[in-house]
XYZ file of C-alpha atoms in Angstrom:
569
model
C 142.176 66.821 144.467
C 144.977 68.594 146.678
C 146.191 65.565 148.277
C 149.342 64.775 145.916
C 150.273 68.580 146.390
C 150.139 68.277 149.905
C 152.051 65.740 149.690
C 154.795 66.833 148.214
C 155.620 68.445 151.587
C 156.176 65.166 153.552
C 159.806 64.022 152.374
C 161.196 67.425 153.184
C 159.578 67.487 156.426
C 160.665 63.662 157.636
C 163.797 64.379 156.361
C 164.181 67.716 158.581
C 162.251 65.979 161.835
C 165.099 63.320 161.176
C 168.116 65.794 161.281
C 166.625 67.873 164.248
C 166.450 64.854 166.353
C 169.878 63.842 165.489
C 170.916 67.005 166.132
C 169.763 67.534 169.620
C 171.083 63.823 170.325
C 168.069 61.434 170.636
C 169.368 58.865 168.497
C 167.220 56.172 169.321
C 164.078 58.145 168.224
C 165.976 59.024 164.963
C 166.824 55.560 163.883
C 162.941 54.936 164.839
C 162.067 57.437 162.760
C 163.758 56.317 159.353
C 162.896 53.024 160.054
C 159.098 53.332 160.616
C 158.393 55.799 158.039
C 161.449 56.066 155.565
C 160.209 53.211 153.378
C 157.133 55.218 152.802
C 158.920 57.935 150.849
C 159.101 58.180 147.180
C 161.338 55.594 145.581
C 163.940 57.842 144.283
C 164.326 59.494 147.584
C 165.656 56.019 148.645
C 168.877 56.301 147.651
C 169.031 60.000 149.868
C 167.747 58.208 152.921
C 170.226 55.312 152.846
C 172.731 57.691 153.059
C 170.566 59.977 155.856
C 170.169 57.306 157.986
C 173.723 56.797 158.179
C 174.032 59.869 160.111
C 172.750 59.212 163.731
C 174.816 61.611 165.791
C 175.420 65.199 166.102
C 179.290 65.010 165.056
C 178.333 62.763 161.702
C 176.911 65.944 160.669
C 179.930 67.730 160.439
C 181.134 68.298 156.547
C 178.263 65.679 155.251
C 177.459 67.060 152.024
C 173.864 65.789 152.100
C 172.924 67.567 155.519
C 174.524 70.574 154.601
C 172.449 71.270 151.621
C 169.562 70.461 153.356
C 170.468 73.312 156.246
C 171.380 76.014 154.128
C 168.973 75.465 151.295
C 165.621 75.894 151.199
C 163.911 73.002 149.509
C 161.475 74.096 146.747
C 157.959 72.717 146.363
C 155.661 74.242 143.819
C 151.766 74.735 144.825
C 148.847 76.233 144.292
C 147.300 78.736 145.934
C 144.507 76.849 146.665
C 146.370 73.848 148.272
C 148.788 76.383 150.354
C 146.523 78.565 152.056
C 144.459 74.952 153.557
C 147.785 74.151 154.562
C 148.819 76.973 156.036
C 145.541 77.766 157.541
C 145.362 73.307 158.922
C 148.786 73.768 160.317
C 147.365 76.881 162.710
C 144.454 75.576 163.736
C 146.075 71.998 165.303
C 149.111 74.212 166.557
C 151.491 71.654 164.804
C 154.140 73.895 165.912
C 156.672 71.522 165.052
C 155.886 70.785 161.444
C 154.894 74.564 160.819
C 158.273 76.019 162.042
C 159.586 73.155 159.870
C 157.952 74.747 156.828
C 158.898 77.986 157.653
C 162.390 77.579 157.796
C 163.699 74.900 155.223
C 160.578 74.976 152.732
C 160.174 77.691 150.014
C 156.912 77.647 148.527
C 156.909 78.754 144.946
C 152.751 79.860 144.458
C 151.166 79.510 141.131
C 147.461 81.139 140.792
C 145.490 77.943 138.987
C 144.485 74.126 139.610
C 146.468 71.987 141.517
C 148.346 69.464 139.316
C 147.826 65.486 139.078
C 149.701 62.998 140.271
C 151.345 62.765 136.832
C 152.684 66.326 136.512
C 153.942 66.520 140.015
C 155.909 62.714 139.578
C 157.606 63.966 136.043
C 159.564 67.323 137.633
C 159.958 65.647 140.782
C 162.944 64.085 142.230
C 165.717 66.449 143.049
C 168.066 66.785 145.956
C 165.954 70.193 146.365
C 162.963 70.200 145.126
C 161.584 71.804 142.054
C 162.513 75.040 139.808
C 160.880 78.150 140.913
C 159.430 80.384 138.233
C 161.997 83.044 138.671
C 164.993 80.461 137.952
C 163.838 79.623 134.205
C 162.620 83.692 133.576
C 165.288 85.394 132.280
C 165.912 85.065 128.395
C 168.066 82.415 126.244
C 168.997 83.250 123.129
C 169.210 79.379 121.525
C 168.904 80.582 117.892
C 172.033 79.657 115.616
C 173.920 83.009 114.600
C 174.187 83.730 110.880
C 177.353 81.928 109.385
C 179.625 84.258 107.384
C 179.225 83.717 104.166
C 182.977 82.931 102.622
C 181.677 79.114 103.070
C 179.657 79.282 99.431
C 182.246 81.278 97.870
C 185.314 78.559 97.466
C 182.757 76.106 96.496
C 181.172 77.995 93.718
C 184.996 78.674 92.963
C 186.589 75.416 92.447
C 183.126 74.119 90.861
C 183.758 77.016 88.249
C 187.482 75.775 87.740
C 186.622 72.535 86.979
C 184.202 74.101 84.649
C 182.889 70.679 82.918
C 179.538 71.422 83.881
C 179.103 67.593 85.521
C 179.437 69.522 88.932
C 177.256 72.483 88.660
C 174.084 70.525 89.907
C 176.022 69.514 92.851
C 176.412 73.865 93.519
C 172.675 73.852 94.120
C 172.171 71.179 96.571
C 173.607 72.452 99.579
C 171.257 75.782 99.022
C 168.307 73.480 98.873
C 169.301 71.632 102.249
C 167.091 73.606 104.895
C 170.380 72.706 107.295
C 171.821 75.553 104.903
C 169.266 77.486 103.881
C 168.096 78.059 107.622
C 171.870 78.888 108.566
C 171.862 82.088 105.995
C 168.457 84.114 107.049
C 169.258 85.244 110.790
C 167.311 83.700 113.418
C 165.416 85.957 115.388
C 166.411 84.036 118.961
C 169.896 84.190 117.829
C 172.140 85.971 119.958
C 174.015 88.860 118.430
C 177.025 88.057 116.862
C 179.505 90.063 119.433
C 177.758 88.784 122.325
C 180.762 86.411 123.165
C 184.016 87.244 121.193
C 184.699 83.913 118.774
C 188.133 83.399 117.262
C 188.770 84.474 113.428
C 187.728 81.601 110.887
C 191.602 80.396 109.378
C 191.930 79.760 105.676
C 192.095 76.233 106.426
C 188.883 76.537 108.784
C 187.609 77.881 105.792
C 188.494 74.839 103.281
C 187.335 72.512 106.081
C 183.814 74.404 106.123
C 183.496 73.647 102.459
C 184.453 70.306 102.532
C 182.103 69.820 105.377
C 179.115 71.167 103.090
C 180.198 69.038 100.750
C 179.617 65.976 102.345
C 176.752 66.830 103.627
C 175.196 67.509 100.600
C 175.858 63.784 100.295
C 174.003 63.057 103.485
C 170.678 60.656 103.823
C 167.930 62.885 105.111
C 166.851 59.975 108.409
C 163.459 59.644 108.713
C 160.775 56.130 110.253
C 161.646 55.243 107.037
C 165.025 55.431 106.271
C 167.373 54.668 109.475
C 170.655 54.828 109.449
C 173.729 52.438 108.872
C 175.108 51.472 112.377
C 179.090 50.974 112.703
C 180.267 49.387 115.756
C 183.676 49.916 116.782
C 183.882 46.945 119.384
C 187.262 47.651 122.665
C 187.998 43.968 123.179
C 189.676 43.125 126.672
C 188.856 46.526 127.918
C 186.529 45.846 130.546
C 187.081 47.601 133.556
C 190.480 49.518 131.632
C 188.622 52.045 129.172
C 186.686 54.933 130.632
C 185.638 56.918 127.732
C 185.755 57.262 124.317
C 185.190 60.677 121.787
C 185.100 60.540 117.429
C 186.374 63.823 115.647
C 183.663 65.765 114.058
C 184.602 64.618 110.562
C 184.821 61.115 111.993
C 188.461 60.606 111.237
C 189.975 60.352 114.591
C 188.790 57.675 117.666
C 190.242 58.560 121.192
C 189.645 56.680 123.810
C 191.057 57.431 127.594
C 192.462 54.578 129.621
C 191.812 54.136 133.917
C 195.692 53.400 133.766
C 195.627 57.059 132.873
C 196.909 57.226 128.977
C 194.853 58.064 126.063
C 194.886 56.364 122.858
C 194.538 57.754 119.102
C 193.312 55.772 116.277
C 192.867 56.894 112.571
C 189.269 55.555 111.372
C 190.819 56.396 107.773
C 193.691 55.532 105.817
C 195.382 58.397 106.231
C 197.888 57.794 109.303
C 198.664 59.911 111.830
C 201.671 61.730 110.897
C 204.134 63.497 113.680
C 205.540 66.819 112.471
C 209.104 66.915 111.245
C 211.987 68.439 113.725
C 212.411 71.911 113.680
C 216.143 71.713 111.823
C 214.071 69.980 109.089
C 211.256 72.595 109.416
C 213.579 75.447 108.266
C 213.578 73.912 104.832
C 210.078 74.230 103.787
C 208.985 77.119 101.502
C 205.998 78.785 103.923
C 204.097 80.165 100.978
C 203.556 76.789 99.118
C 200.129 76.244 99.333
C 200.663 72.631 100.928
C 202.296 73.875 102.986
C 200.271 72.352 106.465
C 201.086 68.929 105.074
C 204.629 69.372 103.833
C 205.434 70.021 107.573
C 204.457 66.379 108.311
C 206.927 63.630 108.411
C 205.759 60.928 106.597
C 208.301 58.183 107.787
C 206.541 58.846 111.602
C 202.984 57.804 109.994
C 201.278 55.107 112.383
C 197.771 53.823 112.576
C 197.550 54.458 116.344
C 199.501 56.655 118.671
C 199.672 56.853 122.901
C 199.731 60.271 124.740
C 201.122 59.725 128.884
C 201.259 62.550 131.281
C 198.197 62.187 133.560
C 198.132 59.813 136.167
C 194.774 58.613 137.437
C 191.745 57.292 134.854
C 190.856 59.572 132.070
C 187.589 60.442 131.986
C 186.657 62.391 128.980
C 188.689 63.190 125.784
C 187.609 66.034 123.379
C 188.922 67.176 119.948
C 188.868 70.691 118.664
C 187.003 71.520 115.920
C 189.798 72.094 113.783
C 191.689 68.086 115.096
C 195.033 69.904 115.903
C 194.216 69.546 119.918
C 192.633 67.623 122.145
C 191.796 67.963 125.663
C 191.149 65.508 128.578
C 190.732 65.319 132.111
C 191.405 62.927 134.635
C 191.224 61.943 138.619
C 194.223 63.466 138.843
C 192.086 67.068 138.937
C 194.061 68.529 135.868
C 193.010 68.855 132.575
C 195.630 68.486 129.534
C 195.593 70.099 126.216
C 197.576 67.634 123.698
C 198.857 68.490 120.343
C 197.826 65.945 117.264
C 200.312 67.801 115.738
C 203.415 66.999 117.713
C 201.589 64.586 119.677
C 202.883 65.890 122.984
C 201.323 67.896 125.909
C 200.749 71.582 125.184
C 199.299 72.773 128.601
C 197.927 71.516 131.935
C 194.814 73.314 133.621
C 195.228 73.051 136.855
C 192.185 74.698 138.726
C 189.860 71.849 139.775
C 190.502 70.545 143.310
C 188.724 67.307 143.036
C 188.231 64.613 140.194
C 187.416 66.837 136.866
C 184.433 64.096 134.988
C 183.859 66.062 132.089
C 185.638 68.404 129.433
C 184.212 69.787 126.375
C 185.481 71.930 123.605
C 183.055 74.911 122.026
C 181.853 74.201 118.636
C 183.646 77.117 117.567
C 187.149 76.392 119.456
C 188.841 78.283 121.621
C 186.793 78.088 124.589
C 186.185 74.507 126.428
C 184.498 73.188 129.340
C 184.765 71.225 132.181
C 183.111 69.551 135.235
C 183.935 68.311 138.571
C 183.058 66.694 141.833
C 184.291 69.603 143.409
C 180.328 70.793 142.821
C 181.698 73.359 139.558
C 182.042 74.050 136.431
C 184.484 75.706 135.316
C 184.790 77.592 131.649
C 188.418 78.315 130.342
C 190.395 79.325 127.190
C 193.130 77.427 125.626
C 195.672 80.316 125.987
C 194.680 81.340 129.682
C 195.652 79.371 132.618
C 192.583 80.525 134.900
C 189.443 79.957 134.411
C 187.588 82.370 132.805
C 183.914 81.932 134.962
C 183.124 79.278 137.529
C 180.261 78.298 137.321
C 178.864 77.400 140.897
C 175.402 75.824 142.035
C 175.110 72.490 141.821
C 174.489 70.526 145.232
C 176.362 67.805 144.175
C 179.403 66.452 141.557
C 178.639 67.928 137.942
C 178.926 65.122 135.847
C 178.411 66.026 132.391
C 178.459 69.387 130.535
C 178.016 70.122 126.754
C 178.372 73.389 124.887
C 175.230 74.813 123.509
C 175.619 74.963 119.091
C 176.052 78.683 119.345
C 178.678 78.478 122.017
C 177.264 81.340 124.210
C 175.267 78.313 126.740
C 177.007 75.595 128.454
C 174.628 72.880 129.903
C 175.561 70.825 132.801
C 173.903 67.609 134.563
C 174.699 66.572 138.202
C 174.253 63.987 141.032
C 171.810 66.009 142.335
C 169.505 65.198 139.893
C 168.827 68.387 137.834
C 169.990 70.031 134.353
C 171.285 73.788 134.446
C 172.094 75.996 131.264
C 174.394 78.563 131.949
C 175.271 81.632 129.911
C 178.980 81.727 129.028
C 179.163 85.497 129.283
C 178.006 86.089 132.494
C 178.252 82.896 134.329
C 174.743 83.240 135.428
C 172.216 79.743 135.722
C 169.287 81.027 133.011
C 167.329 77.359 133.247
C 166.844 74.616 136.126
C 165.141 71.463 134.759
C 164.748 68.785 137.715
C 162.848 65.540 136.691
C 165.626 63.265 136.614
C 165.358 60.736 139.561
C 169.396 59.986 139.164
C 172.484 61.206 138.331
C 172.358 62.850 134.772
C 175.248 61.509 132.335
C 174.659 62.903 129.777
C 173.567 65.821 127.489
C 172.981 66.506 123.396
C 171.465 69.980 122.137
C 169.316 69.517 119.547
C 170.416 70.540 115.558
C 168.586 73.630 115.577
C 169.831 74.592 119.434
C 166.175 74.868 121.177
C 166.074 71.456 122.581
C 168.146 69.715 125.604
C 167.939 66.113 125.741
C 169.328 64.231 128.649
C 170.551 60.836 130.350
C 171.197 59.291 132.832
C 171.369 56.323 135.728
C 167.025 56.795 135.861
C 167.799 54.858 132.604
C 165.428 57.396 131.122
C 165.914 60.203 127.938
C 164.226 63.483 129.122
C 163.800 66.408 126.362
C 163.489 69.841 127.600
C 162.167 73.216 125.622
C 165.122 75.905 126.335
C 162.646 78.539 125.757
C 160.941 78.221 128.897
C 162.814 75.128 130.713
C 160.057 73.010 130.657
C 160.126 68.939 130.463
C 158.187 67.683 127.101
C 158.793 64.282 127.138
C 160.313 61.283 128.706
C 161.226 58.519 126.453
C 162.093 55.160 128.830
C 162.776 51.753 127.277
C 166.616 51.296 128.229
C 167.230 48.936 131.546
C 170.847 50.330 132.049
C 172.365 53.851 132.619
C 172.466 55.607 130.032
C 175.965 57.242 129.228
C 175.861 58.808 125.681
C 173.163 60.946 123.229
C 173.524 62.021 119.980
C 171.228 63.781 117.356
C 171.557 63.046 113.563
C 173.081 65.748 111.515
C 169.556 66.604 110.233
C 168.318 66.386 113.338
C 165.336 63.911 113.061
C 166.137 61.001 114.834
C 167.800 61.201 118.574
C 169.804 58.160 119.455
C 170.643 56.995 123.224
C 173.321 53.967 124.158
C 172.942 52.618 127.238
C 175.170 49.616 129.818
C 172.072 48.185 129.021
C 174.465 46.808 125.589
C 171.791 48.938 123.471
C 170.938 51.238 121.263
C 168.179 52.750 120.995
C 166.776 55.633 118.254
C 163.784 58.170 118.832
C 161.639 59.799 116.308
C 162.884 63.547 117.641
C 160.506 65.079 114.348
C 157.656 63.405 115.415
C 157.981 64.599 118.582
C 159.024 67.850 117.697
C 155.643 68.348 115.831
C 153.467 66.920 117.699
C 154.771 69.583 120.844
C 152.455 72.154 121.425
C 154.945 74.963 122.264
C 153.212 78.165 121.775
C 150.434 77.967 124.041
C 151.921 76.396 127.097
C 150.880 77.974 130.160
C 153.445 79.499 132.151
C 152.457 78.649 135.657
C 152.013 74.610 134.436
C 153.800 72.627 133.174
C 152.520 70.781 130.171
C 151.162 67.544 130.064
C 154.688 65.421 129.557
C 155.047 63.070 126.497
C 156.184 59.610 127.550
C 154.293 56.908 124.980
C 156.473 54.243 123.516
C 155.388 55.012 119.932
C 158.439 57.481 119.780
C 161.090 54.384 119.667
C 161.719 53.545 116.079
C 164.064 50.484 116.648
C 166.145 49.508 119.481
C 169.400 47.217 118.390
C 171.098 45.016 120.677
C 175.204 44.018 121.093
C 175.856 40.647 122.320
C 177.547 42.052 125.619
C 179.073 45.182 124.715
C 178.014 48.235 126.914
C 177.947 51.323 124.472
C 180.367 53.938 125.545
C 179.989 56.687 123.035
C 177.533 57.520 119.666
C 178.185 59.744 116.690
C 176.863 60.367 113.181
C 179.111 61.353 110.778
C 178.296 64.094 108.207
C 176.577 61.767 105.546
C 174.420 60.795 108.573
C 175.922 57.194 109.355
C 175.885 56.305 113.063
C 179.470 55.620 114.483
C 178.505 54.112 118.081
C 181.579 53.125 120.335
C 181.315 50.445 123.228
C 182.967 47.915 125.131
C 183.220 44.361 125.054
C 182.366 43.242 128.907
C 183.019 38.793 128.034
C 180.875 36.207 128.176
């Protein structure tokens, strides 16, 4: 019964036999070692080892980042007290001196008072450069709740509905109220977090219009359900294999960017309206600034094109971001900086400079101002359009963070990294408040769930893994792709989950199935509970011909925008 807890001891313990031998120069006995008994270890240790075994002398050591993480961290294994105190008390009685000095130093035993888990449980959280999450890192409290929006939103709408006063429209007043995205928005959740926790930036008057506008449409929206997918669009990059390396769609689904490896982004309109330059300043001096119009009066038609090219870094773009608002937009590059571009002027605004190494990932806050970014140089890093510094680093990752996403109420960032596991951090004190390991990969990707309790995430385990924020722990595992998986997205209702994958397809998830059929209240703190994975979740899975799918978005009336690239025949 104790036997797979037990062994959850013996890859930390080769791997530590291993470095001690190199260490103290017996090289032959190392190599001997790996070879006789590192094919025995856990498959996605493998890719670890290969890069262990690499090291066979004293002076390899020296700056590798693998053996340094295993010297000054502990590696965490989670047991039962049952299954710790035979080990303890086996170890003693055969005077394995070796292995129990071993354990001692580089183990950390996290104790739980109960039955020893299965085979099953142990497998789904295992996998991580350092073992598992200890109880204390997922204790403290996260407030996922969505704060209370301000109210102005309803009041324009009911306005201009009035004006119009022809009666055809006042149905249309009442729908958004009935929409539970709505109605839930105006009672305050209880695992909100206060509104003043993090300071946000003033709603504009044209923030204000865009809110309404945005209710509007989404009082248009298909509720998604089994029944009723969604409408796929496919925006195919022909001749871009091996020359795009990412692609982002403004919230209102407007705007495509896409960021080149011969470091230049691209801007497309998705709509007829063309992207307009704004006029010269000698010109701007002639427009009344009280005229109502006055945002697009400053625009110069004659510049309007259907695409437009921003230069300045130079190394392969990795990530491009819009603001909420589609004035800015950020990206970062190899070149360690990130730039903040105007859509206005269409030029380069600022350049962070504060990364040392490749920057992978950059992310704005759902409310602007703030944005996000992730690096190899094992951070990531939380800034402010109008500060050059960093405002918190966030630092614990063993490895290169390679995705981060803003949490809905923009007081959580969550990051994913090579070394397999999923933090949430809290913006306002910089603090790691969950570690999820169960990834057996790199993790490339995260989406928060509508309602902001829910993490999903992706990665090169070509798996989907959903986490409960409340208490960090894995619920299910959804596998079908055959290909990393590099993008997520929930629907704006937040029923069905989507995942695109190099595999060339997409797949969507029954997320309020699942949801439901969770049992979250009663879930034992000490276990973790039993872990969904059955197929029945995967409502349809659509193929391309040979285009690997780069990016996925629903726009507000719930019709999925997915992004990829055309690889040839």
């Amino acid at each position: 019964m104790l036997q797979h807890e037990l062994g959850m001891i013996l890859y930390p313990v080769f791997v530590h036999m291993y470095l001690e031998l190199v260490y103290n120069g017996h090289e032959g006995q190392a190599i001997q070692l790996m070879e006789r008994f590192g094919r025995d270890q856990e498959e996605y240790y493998q890719a670890d080892l290969k890069r262990l075994s690499h090291v066979t002398k004293k002076d390899h050591m020296k700056g590798n980042e693998l053996t340094d993480t295993f010297k000054s961290s502990e590696f965490i294994i989670r047991m039962s007290r049952d299954t710790l105190s035979i080990l303890k008390r086996h170890l003693q009685e055969k005077k394995h001196s070796v292995v129990l000095n071993i354990i001692q130093e580089h183990l950390y035993f996290d104790m739980y008072e109960g039955v020893a888990r299965n085979k099953q449980q142990i497998e789904a959280t295992a996998g991580a450069l350092v073992g598992e999450a200890t109880r204390q890192d997922n204790k403290a409290k996260v407030y996922y709740g969505l704060p209370k929006e301000p109210d102005i939103q309803y009041l324009p709408v009911e306005e201009e509905d009035d004006a119009e006063g022809d009666g055809t429209d006042k149905p249309k007043k009442k729908k958004p109220k009935k929409d539970p995205l709505f109605s839930k928005k105006t009672k305050s959740d209880p695992n909100a977090p206060p509104v003043d926790r993090i300071p946000l930036p003033d709603l504009k008057d044209a923030d204000k219009l865009e809110k309404v506008k945005a209710l509007r449409e989404a009082s248009k929206r298909v509720t998604l359900g089994p029944e009723t997918l969604p409408s796929i669009c496919f925006y195919t990059l022909l001749n871009s294999a091996g020359v795009v390396t990412s692609a982002e769609v403004s919230e209102d689904s407007s705007l495509l960017a896409v960021g080149f490896a011969d470091s230049f982004v691209k801007i497309w309109t998705l709509v007829p309206q063309k992207l307009r330059a704004m006029k010269s300043a000698e010109q701007l001096q002639d427009i009344d600034r009280e005229a109502d119009d006055v945002l697009v009066r400053m625009m110069d038609d004659r510049s309007a094109e259907t695409s437009r090219i921003l230069h300045g870094h130079n190394g392969p773009v990795y990530r491009v971001a819009f603001s909420p608002d589609r004035t800015l937009l950020l990206s970062c590059s190899e070149d360690t900086t990130v730039r903040l571009w105007s859509l206005q002027t269409w030029t380069c605004l600022v350049c962070y400079k504060g990364h040392i190494f490749p920057v992978w990932d950059v992310r704005f806050a759902p409310h602007g101002y703030y944005f996000a970014t992730a690096g190899h140089d094992k951070t990531a890093r939380l800034w402010a359009t109008d500060q050059h510094q960093p405002l918190r680093i966030l630092a614990g990752h063993f490895s290169d963070v390679d995705c981060i996403q803003f949490h809905p109420n923009s007081n959580y960032v969550a990051t994913g990294s090579s070394d397999r596991t999923v933090r949430l951090w809290d913006c306002v004190t910089g603090n790691h408040v969950r570690l999820m390991t169960g990834h057996k990969a790199p993790v490339y990707s995260l989406c928060f769930s509508v309602e902001g309790r829910f993490l999903a995430s992706a990665g090169a385990d070509s798996r989907v893994l959903l986490w409960d924020l409340a208490h960090g722990h894995l619920l299910a595992e959804l596998t079908g792709h055959k290909g990393p998986i590099h993008t997520l997205a929930f629907s704006r209702d937040g029923h069905i989950l989507t995942s695109g994958s190099q595999d060339c397809s997409v797949k969507l998830w029954d997320f309020s199935r699942l949801a439901e059929e969770m049992v979250l209240e009663d879930v034992n703190v000490s276990h973790n509970p039993d872990i969904k994975n059955s197929d029945s979740y995967l409502l349809r899975s659509y193929g391309t011909k040979n285009s690997a799918v780069l990016h996925l978005h629903f726009t507000r009336r719930n019709v999925l925008l997915t992004v990829g690239i055309y690889e040839g025949s």
